[in-house]
Amino acid sequence: MSTVEETVEDLADLYVLEKSARGHNKGYVERIRQRRARAVRRGVPKAAVARLLGVSVNTLDKWIERGRIKTTLDSKSGRKLIDGQEAARLLIAVRVLRAQGTKDGVLAAAIQQLERGDPKYQRDFADLYGASLASMEAGSVRPLRLPDAFGPED
Amino acid sequence: MAEDFDGPWEIYQPSELDRQLEALAGRRAGLGNCLRLLSQDACHPDVGGYRLSGPLAPVVCGAHLKRGYRIAYSMQLPLTANDKPRVVVLYVGKREPSHRGATDVWDVLHDLFDVGNPPVGHHKSPCCDAGLPRIDHEALSTFLRALAQADRRRRRRT
């Protein structure tokens, strides 16, 4: 995975954390996310975004041509670049859809959800991630390790 | 036999479950084998997981261990692309012969969730037949608060 792809992954994870964080923590996470966003402020190559989303460049191109994914032109290379934060939001939506079992038309569904600010998506997000985030945040559940005294039949 | 479970599913527990797990050492309840199977597949047929009846049906699956013990567990989907899905072990306890009482595993579990334990005659449909059990934030928080209180009470008594 390239550095730019890792940055988009980080941004996606930070968006998820920011959504669950409370009080001062929310501000800290937001600042970290903004700093990470600066690393990709010039944009992310289409091929990198396609790899992250698990779709082909052709599929991505289709949505760019329709004006549904915004791009900027890299003045040096002349390549189309996708905004890093938009790529991160798409990545989150694609993850949620795949976790729900969606196999076909994942990118189309993700774009539509982000465009609509769909309340169902917000609810599904909370259903899918809410408990995990809340329990992680509280440190209330942790990996189970059997006690040393456990025998093979225990 | 300290052991981490390295299957496709991670096995999680509330901290308050430590004492219950320690108390199972030497009881030959078969918890370790059950957890190894759940780590491989949260719906592993050899676990014999079944849905609880009543208000906890969407949330909790149970399974029989050996010597009258039962395990109650739920599941959480992966948080990020690099995460594994989780089985969250909520409670392990003994089924009382009368199936009722302050120490009966299912009575205790329903009390911790602050819901009523339905009368006998449960269907025990397979755990994953109607999708995976899911635990939402509110239910998990209620449960963990109650479990922490119960643990504190138990510590004061001993």
Short mmCIF file of C-alpha atoms in Angstrom, two decimals:
data_model
loop_
_atom_site.label_atom_id
_atom_site.label_comp_id
_atom_site.label_asym_id
_atom_site.label_seq_id
_atom_site.Cartn_x
_atom_site.Cartn_y
_atom_site.Cartn_z
CA MET A 1 0.00 0.00 0.00
CA SER A 2 1.42 3.40 -0.98
CA THR A 3 1.88 6.29 1.45
CA VAL A 4 -0.99 8.21 -0.11
CA GLU A 5 -3.29 5.20 0.23
CA GLU A 6 -2.29 4.84 3.88
CA THR A 7 -3.11 8.52 4.42
CA VAL A 8 -6.61 8.06 2.97
CA GLU A 9 -7.08 4.96 5.18
CA ASP A 10 -5.99 7.05 8.18
CA LEU A 11 -8.43 9.80 7.24
CA ALA A 12 -11.26 7.28 7.00
CA ASP A 13 -10.41 5.79 10.40
CA LEU A 14 -10.10 9.28 11.91
CA TYR A 15 -13.54 10.23 10.54
CA VAL A 16 -14.94 7.14 12.29
CA LEU A 17 -13.15 7.99 15.54
CA GLU A 18 -14.20 11.64 15.33
CA LYS A 19 -17.80 10.59 15.02
CA SER A 20 -17.63 8.64 18.26
CA ALA A 21 -15.36 10.97 20.25
CA ARG A 22 -16.75 13.23 22.94
CA GLY A 23 -15.68 16.61 24.37
CA HIS A 24 -12.01 17.51 24.02
CA ASN A 25 -11.22 14.19 22.35
CA LYS A 26 -13.41 15.15 19.40
CA GLY A 27 -11.35 18.30 18.90
CA TYR A 28 -8.06 16.38 19.11
CA VAL A 29 -9.21 13.81 16.56
CA GLU A 30 -10.47 16.57 14.25
CA ARG A 31 -7.09 18.34 14.42
CA ILE A 32 -5.22 15.11 13.67
CA ARG A 33 -7.54 14.47 10.74
CA GLN A 34 -7.00 17.98 9.40
CA ARG A 35 -3.22 17.54 9.66
CA ARG A 36 -3.40 14.20 7.84
CA ALA A 37 -5.67 15.81 5.22
CA ARG A 38 -2.93 18.34 4.46
CA ALA A 39 -0.71 15.46 3.31
CA VAL A 40 -3.12 14.78 0.46
CA ARG A 41 -4.30 18.36 -0.16
CA ARG A 42 -3.13 18.19 -3.78
CA GLY A 43 -5.43 15.21 -4.31
CA VAL A 44 -5.12 11.46 -4.66
CA PRO A 45 -4.46 9.65 -7.96
CA LYS A 46 -7.46 7.78 -9.35
CA ALA A 47 -5.61 4.46 -9.36
CA ALA A 48 -4.90 4.73 -5.63
CA VAL A 49 -8.55 5.54 -4.85
CA ALA A 50 -9.72 2.66 -7.06
CA ARG A 51 -7.44 0.24 -5.19
CA LEU A 52 -8.67 1.48 -1.81
CA LEU A 53 -12.31 1.18 -2.82
CA GLY A 54 -11.79 -2.20 -4.45
CA VAL A 55 -13.18 -1.04 -7.83
CA SER A 56 -11.62 -0.67 -11.26
CA VAL A 57 -10.27 2.63 -12.57
CA ASN A 58 -12.84 2.36 -15.37
CA THR A 59 -15.66 2.25 -12.83
CA LEU A 60 -14.22 5.26 -11.04
CA ASP A 61 -13.85 7.09 -14.38
CA LYS A 62 -17.51 6.50 -15.15
CA TRP A 63 -18.57 8.34 -11.99
CA ILE A 64 -16.02 11.10 -12.54
CA GLU A 65 -17.33 11.66 -16.09
CA ARG A 66 -20.85 11.93 -14.71
CA GLY A 67 -19.62 14.63 -12.35
CA ARG A 68 -20.52 12.59 -9.29
CA ILE A 69 -16.94 12.39 -8.04
CA LYS A 70 -15.15 15.71 -8.20
CA THR A 71 -11.56 15.92 -9.44
CA THR A 72 -8.88 18.54 -9.83
CA LEU A 73 -6.23 18.60 -12.50
CA ASP A 74 -2.63 18.18 -11.39
CA SER A 75 -0.85 21.05 -13.14
CA LYS A 76 2.43 19.14 -13.27
CA SER A 77 1.30 15.77 -14.57
CA GLY A 78 -2.03 16.72 -16.11
CA ARG A 79 -3.63 13.80 -14.21
CA LYS A 80 -7.03 13.98 -12.59
CA LEU A 81 -6.81 13.83 -8.80
CA ILE A 82 -9.56 13.11 -6.28
CA ASP A 83 -9.89 15.09 -3.08
CA GLY A 84 -8.37 13.07 -0.21
CA GLN A 85 -11.20 13.73 2.24
CA GLU A 86 -13.83 12.81 -0.34
CA ALA A 87 -11.91 9.58 -1.00
CA ALA A 88 -11.89 8.85 2.75
CA ARG A 89 -15.67 9.45 3.03
CA LEU A 90 -16.27 7.17 0.06
CA LEU A 91 -14.06 4.52 1.66
CA ILE A 92 -16.12 4.59 4.86
CA ALA A 93 -19.39 4.31 2.92
CA VAL A 94 -18.03 1.42 0.84
CA ARG A 95 -16.88 -0.39 4.00
CA VAL A 96 -20.29 -0.02 5.62
CA LEU A 97 -22.08 -1.26 2.50
CA ARG A 98 -19.75 -4.25 2.17
CA ALA A 99 -20.20 -5.06 5.87
CA GLN A 100 -23.96 -5.08 5.20
CA GLY A 101 -23.40 -7.67 2.48
CA THR A 102 -23.72 -5.41 -0.60
CA LYS A 103 -21.74 -6.95 -3.44
CA ASP A 104 -22.91 -5.23 -6.63
CA GLY A 105 -22.98 -1.51 -7.33
CA VAL A 106 -21.18 -0.69 -4.10
CA LEU A 107 -19.57 2.50 -5.40
CA ALA A 108 -22.84 3.76 -6.90
CA ALA A 109 -24.64 3.13 -3.62
CA ALA A 110 -21.84 4.79 -1.63
CA ILE A 111 -21.94 7.91 -3.82
CA GLN A 112 -25.71 8.13 -3.57
CA GLN A 113 -25.61 7.79 0.20
CA LEU A 114 -23.01 10.49 0.60
CA GLU A 115 -24.90 12.78 -1.77
CA ARG A 116 -28.14 12.39 0.10
CA GLY A 117 -26.68 12.52 3.59
CA ASP A 118 -29.06 9.62 3.95
CA PRO A 119 -30.46 9.31 7.50
CA LYS A 120 -30.67 5.54 6.96
CA TYR A 121 -26.94 5.51 6.28
CA GLN A 122 -26.40 7.47 9.49
CA ARG A 123 -28.52 4.96 11.40
CA ASP A 124 -26.80 1.98 9.78
CA PHE A 125 -23.43 3.52 10.57
CA ALA A 126 -24.43 3.85 14.20
CA ASP A 127 -25.81 0.30 14.22
CA LEU A 128 -22.69 -1.12 12.65
CA TYR A 129 -20.06 0.87 14.47
CA GLY A 130 -21.78 2.47 17.45
CA ALA A 131 -21.34 -0.33 19.94
CA SER A 132 -17.81 -1.13 18.80
CA LEU A 133 -16.76 2.47 19.05
CA ALA A 134 -18.45 3.09 22.35
CA SER A 135 -17.07 -0.04 23.98
CA MET A 136 -13.59 0.62 22.61
CA GLU A 137 -13.75 4.19 23.82
CA ALA A 138 -14.78 3.11 27.30
CA GLY A 139 -12.21 0.32 27.36
CA SER A 140 -15.00 -1.83 28.74
CA VAL A 141 -14.45 -4.87 26.57
CA ARG A 142 -11.08 -6.34 25.68
CA PRO A 143 -9.62 -9.43 24.03
CA LEU A 144 -10.38 -12.52 26.05
CA ARG A 145 -7.45 -14.52 27.42
CA LEU A 146 -8.07 -17.69 29.30
CA PRO A 147 -6.52 -17.75 32.78
CA ASP A 148 -3.16 -19.51 33.15
CA ALA A 149 -4.77 -22.11 35.41
CA PHE A 150 -7.05 -23.35 32.63
CA GLY A 151 -6.52 -26.96 31.69
CA PRO A 152 -7.18 -28.61 28.32
CA GLU A 153 -10.68 -29.71 29.35
CA ASP A 154 -11.60 -26.42 30.98
CA MET B 1 -2.96 -22.40 29.51
CA ALA B 2 -3.04 -18.69 28.72
CA GLU B 3 -4.27 -18.45 25.17
CA ASP B 4 -5.04 -15.85 22.57
CA PHE B 5 -7.57 -16.81 19.93
CA ASP B 6 -6.21 -16.23 16.47
CA GLY B 7 -9.10 -17.29 14.23
CA PRO B 8 -10.97 -15.00 11.84
CA TRP B 9 -13.17 -13.86 14.74
CA GLU B 10 -11.71 -12.07 17.74
CA ILE B 11 -13.04 -13.06 21.13
CA TYR B 12 -13.79 -10.16 23.48
CA GLN B 13 -14.97 -10.00 27.09
CA PRO B 14 -16.01 -7.37 29.61
CA SER B 15 -13.30 -6.86 32.24
CA GLU B 16 -15.79 -7.84 34.93
CA LEU B 17 -15.88 -11.39 33.57
CA ASP B 18 -12.34 -12.11 34.80
CA ARG B 19 -13.46 -13.62 38.10
CA GLN B 20 -16.00 -15.88 36.44
CA LEU B 21 -13.39 -17.13 34.01
CA GLU B 22 -10.89 -17.74 36.81
CA ALA B 23 -13.54 -19.65 38.73
CA LEU B 24 -13.99 -22.00 35.78
CA ALA B 25 -10.39 -23.26 35.96
CA GLY B 26 -10.46 -26.95 36.83
CA ARG B 27 -14.22 -27.26 36.25
CA ARG B 28 -13.82 -29.02 32.90
CA ALA B 29 -16.68 -26.97 31.44
CA GLY B 30 -15.20 -27.02 27.93
CA LEU B 31 -15.15 -23.22 27.63
CA GLY B 32 -11.72 -23.17 25.95
CA ASN B 33 -12.83 -25.51 23.18
CA CYS B 34 -16.05 -23.53 22.65
CA LEU B 35 -14.09 -20.28 22.34
CA ARG B 36 -11.63 -21.84 19.89
CA LEU B 37 -14.56 -22.88 17.70
CA LEU B 38 -16.18 -19.43 17.94
CA SER B 39 -12.87 -17.86 16.97
CA GLN B 40 -12.85 -19.98 13.81
CA ASP B 41 -16.50 -19.30 12.99
CA ALA B 42 -18.99 -17.45 15.17
CA CYS B 43 -21.69 -19.68 13.67
CA HIS B 44 -19.71 -22.93 13.98
CA PRO B 45 -22.21 -25.79 14.05
CA ASP B 46 -20.23 -27.68 16.71
CA VAL B 47 -20.81 -24.80 19.15
CA GLY B 48 -24.55 -25.49 18.99
CA GLY B 49 -25.32 -21.80 19.44
CA TYR B 50 -28.98 -20.89 19.76
CA ARG B 51 -30.96 -17.69 20.06
CA LEU B 52 -32.37 -16.82 23.41
CA SER B 53 -36.14 -16.38 23.40
CA GLY B 54 -37.89 -13.20 24.45
CA PRO B 55 -36.47 -9.70 24.57
CA LEU B 56 -32.84 -10.77 24.18
CA ALA B 57 -33.47 -12.77 20.98
CA PRO B 58 -32.03 -10.12 18.61
CA VAL B 59 -29.04 -9.59 20.86
CA VAL B 60 -27.79 -12.76 22.53
CA CYS B 61 -26.94 -16.31 21.56
CA GLY B 62 -26.37 -19.03 24.11
CA ALA B 63 -24.60 -22.36 23.97
CA HIS B 64 -24.30 -25.35 26.24
CA LEU B 65 -20.92 -26.05 27.75
CA LYS B 66 -20.19 -29.18 29.77
CA ARG B 67 -21.35 -29.87 33.33
CA GLY B 68 -24.37 -27.57 33.22
CA TYR B 69 -22.51 -24.42 32.24
CA ARG B 70 -23.78 -22.02 29.58
CA ILE B 71 -22.13 -19.23 27.62
CA ALA B 72 -23.95 -16.08 26.44
CA TYR B 73 -22.44 -14.12 23.58
CA SER B 74 -23.15 -11.49 20.97
CA MET B 75 -21.30 -10.20 17.91
CA GLN B 76 -19.90 -6.96 16.54
CA LEU B 77 -18.94 -6.28 12.94
CA PRO B 78 -15.44 -4.99 12.11
CA LEU B 79 -14.78 -1.36 12.92
CA THR B 80 -12.31 -0.76 10.12
CA ALA B 81 -11.16 -2.62 7.04
CA ASN B 82 -8.24 -4.05 9.01
CA ASP B 83 -10.35 -5.20 11.96
CA LYS B 84 -11.72 -8.67 12.50
CA PRO B 85 -15.34 -9.21 13.48
CA ARG B 86 -15.84 -9.97 17.14
CA VAL B 87 -17.64 -12.39 19.35
CA VAL B 88 -18.31 -10.65 22.68
CA VAL B 89 -18.66 -13.12 25.54
CA LEU B 90 -21.24 -11.55 27.83
CA TYR B 91 -21.57 -14.13 30.56
CA VAL B 92 -20.63 -17.66 31.56
CA GLY B 93 -22.55 -19.37 34.32
CA LYS B 94 -24.31 -22.48 35.50
CA ARG B 95 -27.85 -23.47 34.66
CA GLU B 96 -29.69 -24.25 37.88
CA PRO B 97 -31.64 -27.56 37.87
CA SER B 98 -34.84 -25.65 38.63
CA HIS B 99 -34.04 -23.26 35.74
CA ARG B 100 -34.82 -20.34 38.04
CA GLY B 101 -33.07 -18.55 40.84
CA ALA B 102 -30.61 -15.85 41.74
CA THR B 103 -27.69 -17.88 40.41
CA ASP B 104 -29.28 -19.36 37.28
CA VAL B 105 -27.27 -18.16 34.29
CA TRP B 106 -30.25 -17.05 32.21
CA ASP B 107 -32.03 -15.36 35.12
CA VAL B 108 -28.80 -13.49 35.92
CA LEU B 109 -28.30 -12.48 32.29
CA HIS B 110 -31.85 -11.13 31.92
CA ASP B 111 -31.45 -9.22 35.18
CA LEU B 112 -28.23 -7.66 33.89
CA PHE B 113 -30.01 -6.51 30.75
CA ASP B 114 -32.90 -5.35 32.93
CA VAL B 115 -35.46 -7.37 30.98
CA GLY B 116 -37.75 -10.20 32.01
CA ASN B 117 -36.73 -13.82 31.52
CA PRO B 118 -39.58 -15.34 29.49
CA PRO B 119 -41.34 -18.46 30.76
CA VAL B 120 -40.13 -21.95 29.84
CA GLY B 121 -40.70 -23.41 26.37
CA HIS B 122 -37.97 -21.62 24.44
CA HIS B 123 -37.60 -22.32 20.72
CA LYS B 124 -33.78 -22.31 20.68
CA SER B 125 -33.53 -21.59 16.96
CA PRO B 126 -29.95 -21.77 15.62
CA CYS B 127 -27.94 -18.66 16.48
CA CYS B 128 -27.24 -17.45 12.92
CA ASP B 129 -30.37 -18.61 11.08
CA ALA B 130 -31.99 -15.16 11.02
CA GLY B 131 -28.77 -13.14 10.71
CA LEU B 132 -26.15 -12.48 13.32
CA PRO B 133 -27.07 -11.31 16.80
CA ARG B 134 -26.16 -7.66 17.30
CA ILE B 135 -25.70 -5.64 20.42
CA ASP B 136 -26.33 -1.91 20.19
CA HIS B 137 -24.66 0.80 22.22
CA GLU B 138 -27.51 1.27 24.68
CA ALA B 139 -27.98 -2.44 25.40
CA LEU B 140 -24.25 -3.01 25.83
CA SER B 141 -23.88 0.03 28.10
CA THR B 142 -26.83 -1.05 30.26
CA PHE B 143 -25.42 -4.55 30.47
CA LEU B 144 -21.87 -3.46 31.30
CA ARG B 145 -23.05 -1.03 33.99
CA ALA B 146 -25.14 -3.74 35.62
CA LEU B 147 -22.32 -6.28 35.33
CA ALA B 148 -19.90 -3.85 36.99
CA GLN B 149 -22.38 -3.25 39.83
CA ALA B 150 -22.92 -6.99 40.28
CA ASP B 151 -19.16 -7.54 40.29
CA ARG B 152 -18.70 -4.85 42.97
CA ARG B 153 -21.42 -6.45 45.10
CA ARG B 154 -19.75 -9.85 44.71
CA ARG B 155 -16.36 -8.42 45.70
CA ARG B 156 -17.83 -6.82 48.83
CA ARG B 157 -19.32 -10.16 49.91
CA THR B 158 -16.04 -12.07 49.53
#
